[in-house]
C-alpha positions as a Python dict, from the first residue, in 0.01 Angstrom:
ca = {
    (1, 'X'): (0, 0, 0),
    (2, 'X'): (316, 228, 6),
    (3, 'X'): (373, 460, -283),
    (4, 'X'): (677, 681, -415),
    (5, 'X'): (592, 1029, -444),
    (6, 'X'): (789, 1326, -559),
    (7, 'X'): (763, 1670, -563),
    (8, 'X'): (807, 1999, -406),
    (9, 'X'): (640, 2039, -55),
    (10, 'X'): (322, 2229, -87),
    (11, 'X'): (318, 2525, 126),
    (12, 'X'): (-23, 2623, 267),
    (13, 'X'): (-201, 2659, 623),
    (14, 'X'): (-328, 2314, 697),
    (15, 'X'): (-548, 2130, 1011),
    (16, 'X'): (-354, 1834, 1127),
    (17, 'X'): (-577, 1643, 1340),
    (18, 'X'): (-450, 1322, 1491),
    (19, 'X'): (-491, 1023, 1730),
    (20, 'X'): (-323, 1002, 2056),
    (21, 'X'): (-266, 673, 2155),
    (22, 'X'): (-88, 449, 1858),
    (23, 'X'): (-59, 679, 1668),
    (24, 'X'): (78, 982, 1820),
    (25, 'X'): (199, 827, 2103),
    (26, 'X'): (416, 485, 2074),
    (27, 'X'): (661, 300, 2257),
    (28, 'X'): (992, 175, 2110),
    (29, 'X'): (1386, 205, 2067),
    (30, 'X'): (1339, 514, 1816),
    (31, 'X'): (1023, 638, 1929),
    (32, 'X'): (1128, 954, 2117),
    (33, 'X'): (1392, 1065, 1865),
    (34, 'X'): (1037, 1053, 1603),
    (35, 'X'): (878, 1266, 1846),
    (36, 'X'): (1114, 1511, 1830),
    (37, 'X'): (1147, 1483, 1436),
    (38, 'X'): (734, 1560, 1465),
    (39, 'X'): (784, 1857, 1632),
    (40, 'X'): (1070, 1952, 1384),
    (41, 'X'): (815, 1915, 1097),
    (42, 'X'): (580, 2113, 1328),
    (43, 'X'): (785, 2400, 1220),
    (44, 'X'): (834, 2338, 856),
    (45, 'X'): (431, 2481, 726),
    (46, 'X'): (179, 2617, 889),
    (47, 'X'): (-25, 2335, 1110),
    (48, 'X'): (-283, 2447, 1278),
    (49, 'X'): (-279, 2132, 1577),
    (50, 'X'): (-595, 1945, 1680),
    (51, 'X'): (-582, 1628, 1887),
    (52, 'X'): (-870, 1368, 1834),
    (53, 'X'): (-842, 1062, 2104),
    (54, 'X'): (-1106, 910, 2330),
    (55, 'X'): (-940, 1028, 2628),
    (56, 'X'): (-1086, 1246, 2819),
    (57, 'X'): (-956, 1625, 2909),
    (58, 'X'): (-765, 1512, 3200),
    (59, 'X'): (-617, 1217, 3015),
    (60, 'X'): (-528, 1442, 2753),
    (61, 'X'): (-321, 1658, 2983),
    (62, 'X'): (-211, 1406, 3154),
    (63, 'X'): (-35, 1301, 2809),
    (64, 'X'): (104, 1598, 2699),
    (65, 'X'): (279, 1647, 3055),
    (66, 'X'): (431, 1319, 3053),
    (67, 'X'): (495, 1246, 2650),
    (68, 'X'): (618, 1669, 2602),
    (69, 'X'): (356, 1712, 2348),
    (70, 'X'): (342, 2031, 2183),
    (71, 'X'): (45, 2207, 2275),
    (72, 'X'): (-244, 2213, 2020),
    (73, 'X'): (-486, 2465, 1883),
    (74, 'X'): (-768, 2240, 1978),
    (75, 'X'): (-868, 1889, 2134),
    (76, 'X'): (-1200, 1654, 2034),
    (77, 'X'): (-1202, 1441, 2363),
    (78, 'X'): (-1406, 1142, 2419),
    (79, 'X'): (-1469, 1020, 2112),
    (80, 'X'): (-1602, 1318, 1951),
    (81, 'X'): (-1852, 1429, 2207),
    (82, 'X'): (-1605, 1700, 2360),
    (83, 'X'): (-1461, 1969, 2200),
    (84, 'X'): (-1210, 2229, 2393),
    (85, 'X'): (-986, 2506, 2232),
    (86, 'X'): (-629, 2591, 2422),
    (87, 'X'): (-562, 2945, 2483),
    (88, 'X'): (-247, 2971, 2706),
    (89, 'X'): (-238, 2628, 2821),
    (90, 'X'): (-613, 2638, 2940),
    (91, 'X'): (-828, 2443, 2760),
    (92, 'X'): (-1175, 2645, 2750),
    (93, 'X'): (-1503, 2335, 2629),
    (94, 'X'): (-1748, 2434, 2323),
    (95, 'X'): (-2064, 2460, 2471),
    (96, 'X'): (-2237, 2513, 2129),
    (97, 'X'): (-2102, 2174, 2046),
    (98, 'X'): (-2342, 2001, 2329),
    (99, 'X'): (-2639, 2187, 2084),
    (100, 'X'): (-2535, 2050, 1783),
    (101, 'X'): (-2558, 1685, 1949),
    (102, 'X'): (-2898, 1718, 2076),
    (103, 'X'): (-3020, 1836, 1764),
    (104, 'X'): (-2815, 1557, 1555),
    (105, 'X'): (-2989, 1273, 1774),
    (106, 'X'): (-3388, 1337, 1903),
    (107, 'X'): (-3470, 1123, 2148),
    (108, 'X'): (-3118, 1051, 2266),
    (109, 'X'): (-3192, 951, 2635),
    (110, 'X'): (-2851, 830, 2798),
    (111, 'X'): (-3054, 688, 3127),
    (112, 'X'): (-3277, 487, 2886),
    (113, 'X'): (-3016, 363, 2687),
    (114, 'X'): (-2824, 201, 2975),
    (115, 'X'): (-3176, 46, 3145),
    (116, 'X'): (-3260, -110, 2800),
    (117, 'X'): (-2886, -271, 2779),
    (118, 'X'): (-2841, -403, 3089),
    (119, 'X'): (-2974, -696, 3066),
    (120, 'X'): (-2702, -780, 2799),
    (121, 'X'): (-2441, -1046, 3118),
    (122, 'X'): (-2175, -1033, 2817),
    (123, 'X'): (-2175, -637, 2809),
    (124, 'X'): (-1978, -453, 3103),
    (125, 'X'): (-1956, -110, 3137),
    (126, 'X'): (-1669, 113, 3140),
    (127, 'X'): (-1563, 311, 3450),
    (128, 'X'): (-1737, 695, 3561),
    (129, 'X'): (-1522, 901, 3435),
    (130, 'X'): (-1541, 696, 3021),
    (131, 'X'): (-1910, 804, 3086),
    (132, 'X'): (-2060, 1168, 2957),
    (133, 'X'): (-2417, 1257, 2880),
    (134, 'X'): (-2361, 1170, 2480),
    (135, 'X'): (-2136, 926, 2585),
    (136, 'X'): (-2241, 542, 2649),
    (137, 'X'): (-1933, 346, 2682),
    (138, 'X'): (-1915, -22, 2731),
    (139, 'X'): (-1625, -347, 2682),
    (140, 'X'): (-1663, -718, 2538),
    (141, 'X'): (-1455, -952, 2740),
    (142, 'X'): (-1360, -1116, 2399),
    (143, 'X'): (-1324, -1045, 2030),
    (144, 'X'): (-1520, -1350, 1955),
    (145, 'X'): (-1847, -1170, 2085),
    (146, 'X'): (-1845, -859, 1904),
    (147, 'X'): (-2006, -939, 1554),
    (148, 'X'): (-2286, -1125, 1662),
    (149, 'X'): (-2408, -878, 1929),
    (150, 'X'): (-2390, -593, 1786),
    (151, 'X'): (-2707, -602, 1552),
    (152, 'X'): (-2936, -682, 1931),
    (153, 'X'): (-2779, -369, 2071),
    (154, 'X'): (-2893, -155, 1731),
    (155, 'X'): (-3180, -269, 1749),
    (156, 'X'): (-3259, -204, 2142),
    (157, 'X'): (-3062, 201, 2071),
    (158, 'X'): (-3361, 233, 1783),
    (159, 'X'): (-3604, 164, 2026),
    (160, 'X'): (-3476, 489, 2181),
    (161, 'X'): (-3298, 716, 1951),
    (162, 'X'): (-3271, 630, 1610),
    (163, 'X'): (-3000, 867, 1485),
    (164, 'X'): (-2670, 719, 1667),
    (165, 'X'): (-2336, 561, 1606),
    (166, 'X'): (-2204, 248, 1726),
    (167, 'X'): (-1815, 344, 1745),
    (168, 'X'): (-1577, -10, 1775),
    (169, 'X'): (-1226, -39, 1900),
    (170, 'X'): (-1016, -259, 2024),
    (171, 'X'): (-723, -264, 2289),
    (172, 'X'): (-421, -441, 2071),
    (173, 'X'): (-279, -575, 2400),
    (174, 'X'): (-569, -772, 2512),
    (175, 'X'): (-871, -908, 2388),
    (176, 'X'): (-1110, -656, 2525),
    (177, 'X'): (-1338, -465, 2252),
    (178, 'X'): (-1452, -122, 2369),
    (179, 'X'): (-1832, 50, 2242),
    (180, 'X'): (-1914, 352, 2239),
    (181, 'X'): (-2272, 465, 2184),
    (182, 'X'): (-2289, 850, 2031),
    (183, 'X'): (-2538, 1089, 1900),
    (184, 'X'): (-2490, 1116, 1550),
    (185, 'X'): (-2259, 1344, 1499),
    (186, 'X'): (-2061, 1232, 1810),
    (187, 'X'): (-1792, 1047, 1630),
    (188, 'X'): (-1379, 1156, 1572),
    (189, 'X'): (-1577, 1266, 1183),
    (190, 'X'): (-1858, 1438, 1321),
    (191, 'X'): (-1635, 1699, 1595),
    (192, 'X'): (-1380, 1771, 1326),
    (193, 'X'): (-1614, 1824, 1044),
    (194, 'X'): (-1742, 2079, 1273),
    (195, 'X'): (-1420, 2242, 1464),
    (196, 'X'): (-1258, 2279, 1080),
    (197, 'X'): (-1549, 2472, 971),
    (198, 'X'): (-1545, 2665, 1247),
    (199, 'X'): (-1188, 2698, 1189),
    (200, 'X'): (-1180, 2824, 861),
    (201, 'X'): (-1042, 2491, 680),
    (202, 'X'): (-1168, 2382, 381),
    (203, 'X'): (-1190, 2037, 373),
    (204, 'X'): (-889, 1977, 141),
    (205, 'X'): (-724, 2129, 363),
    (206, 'X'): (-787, 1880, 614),
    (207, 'X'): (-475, 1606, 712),
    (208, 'X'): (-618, 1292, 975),
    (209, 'X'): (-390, 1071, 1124),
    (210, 'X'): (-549, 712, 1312),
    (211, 'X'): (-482, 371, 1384),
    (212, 'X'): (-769, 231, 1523),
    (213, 'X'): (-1147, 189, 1499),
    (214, 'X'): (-1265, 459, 1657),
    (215, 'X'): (-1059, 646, 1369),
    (216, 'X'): (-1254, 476, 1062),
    (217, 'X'): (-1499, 766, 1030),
    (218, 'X'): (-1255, 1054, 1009),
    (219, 'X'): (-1000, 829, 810),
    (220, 'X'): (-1258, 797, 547),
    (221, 'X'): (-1438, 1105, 513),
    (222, 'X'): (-1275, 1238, 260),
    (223, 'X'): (-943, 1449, 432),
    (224, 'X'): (-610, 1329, 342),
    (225, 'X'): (-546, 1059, 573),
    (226, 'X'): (-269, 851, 684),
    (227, 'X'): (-290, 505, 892),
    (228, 'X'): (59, 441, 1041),
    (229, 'X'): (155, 93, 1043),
    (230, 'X'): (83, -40, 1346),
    (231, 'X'): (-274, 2, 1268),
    (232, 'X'): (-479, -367, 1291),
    (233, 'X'): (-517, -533, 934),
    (234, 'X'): (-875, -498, 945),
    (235, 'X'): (-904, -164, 1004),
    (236, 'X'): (-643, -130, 717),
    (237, 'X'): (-881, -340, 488),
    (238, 'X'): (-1200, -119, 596),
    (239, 'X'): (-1043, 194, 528),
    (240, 'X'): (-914, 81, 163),
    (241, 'X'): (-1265, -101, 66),
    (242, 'X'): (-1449, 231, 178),
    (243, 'X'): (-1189, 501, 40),
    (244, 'X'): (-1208, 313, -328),
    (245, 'X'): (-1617, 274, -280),
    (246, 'X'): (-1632, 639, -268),
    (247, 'X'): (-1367, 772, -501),
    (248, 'X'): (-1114, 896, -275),
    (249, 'X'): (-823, 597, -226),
    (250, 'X'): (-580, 848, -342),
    (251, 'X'): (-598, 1052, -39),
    (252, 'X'): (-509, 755, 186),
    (253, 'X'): (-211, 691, 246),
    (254, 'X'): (-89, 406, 429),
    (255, 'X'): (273, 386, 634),
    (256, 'X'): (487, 138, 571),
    (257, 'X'): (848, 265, 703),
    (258, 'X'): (1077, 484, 497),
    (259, 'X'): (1465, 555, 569),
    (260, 'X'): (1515, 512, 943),
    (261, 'X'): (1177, 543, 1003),
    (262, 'X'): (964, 203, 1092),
    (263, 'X'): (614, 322, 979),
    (264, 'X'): (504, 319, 1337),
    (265, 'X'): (338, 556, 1534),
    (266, 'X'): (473, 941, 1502),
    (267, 'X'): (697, 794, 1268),
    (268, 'X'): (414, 674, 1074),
    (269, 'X'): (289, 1002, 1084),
    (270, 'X'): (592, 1182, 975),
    (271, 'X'): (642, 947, 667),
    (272, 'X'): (273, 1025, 596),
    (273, 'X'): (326, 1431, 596),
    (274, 'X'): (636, 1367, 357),
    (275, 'X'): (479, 1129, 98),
    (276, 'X'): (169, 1396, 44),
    (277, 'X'): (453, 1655, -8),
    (278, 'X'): (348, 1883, 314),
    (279, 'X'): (672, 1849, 480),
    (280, 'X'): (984, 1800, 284),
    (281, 'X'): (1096, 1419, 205),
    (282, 'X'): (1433, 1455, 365),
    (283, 'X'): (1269, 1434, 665),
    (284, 'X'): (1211, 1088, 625),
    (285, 'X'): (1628, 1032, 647),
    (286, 'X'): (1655, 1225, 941),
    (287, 'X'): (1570, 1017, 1249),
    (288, 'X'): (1747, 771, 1451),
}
């Protein structure tokens, strides 16, 4: 799925939105040198910064504390049903976006939701503070269960609220599954089609970086997108079948490692800025 491209880097103001955890943040002999490559590239055009994770604000800090993350112009939290904007280092929530939810899912009762899925013994949910008002978040104990169960817990959520999303991912150190139920537009896709708009992006002007489920949405909705390596195989599979359905394959690209970089992580990332000619390709040569 790797491809040689060449070409002078295009300079223009862009949104780079990415994951946190495996994609942004990694583990590994060369990871921290990659970091600092990242933040190199940073500096190269004009990125306007948005992180889009599942964690939550805290979590979020907590990360950019310990991992020295450069601060961002913007964070989607919790899937997509948070959005805050950093000013100074405090991160100040968009009210507005708790509007758009309500009006992108009538009938979305959280308290009903939970009542009619609890009689699901193979469903356990997540702790407090994975929980929000737009937010139902639950775990499979294995892999094995996931396909077959989700069609009964559509069908109970219809019941309920019919406009919803049932958001998959998986841990890639265990076999746990995590769901998340979400209005609508409560997905990764759904915040940063709205925080780029209100932005000022056009959507081609629009770079998404993911490795996991939860990513799918935003991976495919027509940005240029990049899934670093470490990404699972189906995920990998999904995005390409979807991206060629609709037309847009081209503006996926997927990490493979390049120079001294292993296609992992930030340095799946990197390679991905370099081979859609945003940051220049002797980047790629520069780590380790």
């Amino acid at each position: 799925m790797c491809s040689s491209v060449s070409g002078t880097t295009r300079r223009r103001n862009y949104l780079l939105a990415t994951d946190l955890d495996g994609t942004l943040l990694g583990s590994g002999e060369k990871y921290e040198s990659a970091l600092e490559l990242f933040k190199k590239a940073l500096a190269l055009n004009s990125f306007t910064l948005v992180y889009v994770t599942g964690r939550n604000l805290w979590e979020i800090q907590e990360a950019i504390e310990s991992y020295h993350l450069p601060l961002p112009r913007a964070a989607i939290a919790e899937i997509g049903t948070r959005i805050f904007y950093q000013e100074r280092g405090i991160f100040i929530r968009d009210t507005d976006w708790d509007k758009e939810l309500v009006q992108s899912a009538p009938g979305w009762n959280r308290k009903k939701i939970t009542e009619s899925l609890s009689q699901f013994r193979w469903l356990f949910e997540q702790g407090e503070n994975h929980q929000n008002p737009f937010k139902v978040s639950y775990y499979f104990a294995s892999a094995s269960l996931v396909e077959n169960r989700l069609d009964q817990i559509r069908e109970k959520v219809e019941r309920i609220c019919s406009n919803f999303e049932l958001v998959v991912s998986s841990d890639p150190n265990s076999e746990l599954v995590f769901l998340d139920i979400v209005p609508q537009k409560g997905t990764k896709a759904g915040a940063l089609e709205y925080l780029r708009k209100k932005l000022g992006f056009g959507k081609n002007q629009v770079i998404y970086a993911g490795d996991s489920g939860n990513d799918l949405h935003a991976l495919t909705a027509g940005y240029w997108s990049v899934v670093v390596k470490n990404a699972p195989g189906e995920l990998k599979e999904k995005v390409a079948k979807i991206a060629r359905k609709q037309g847009i394959i081209s503006r996926v690209y997927f990490a493979c490692g390049c120079g001294e970089l292993d296609g992992k992580y930030v340095s799946g990332l990197i390679e991905g800025l370099a081979k859609l000619k945003v940051i220049p390709l002797h980047l790629l040569n520069e780590s380790g």
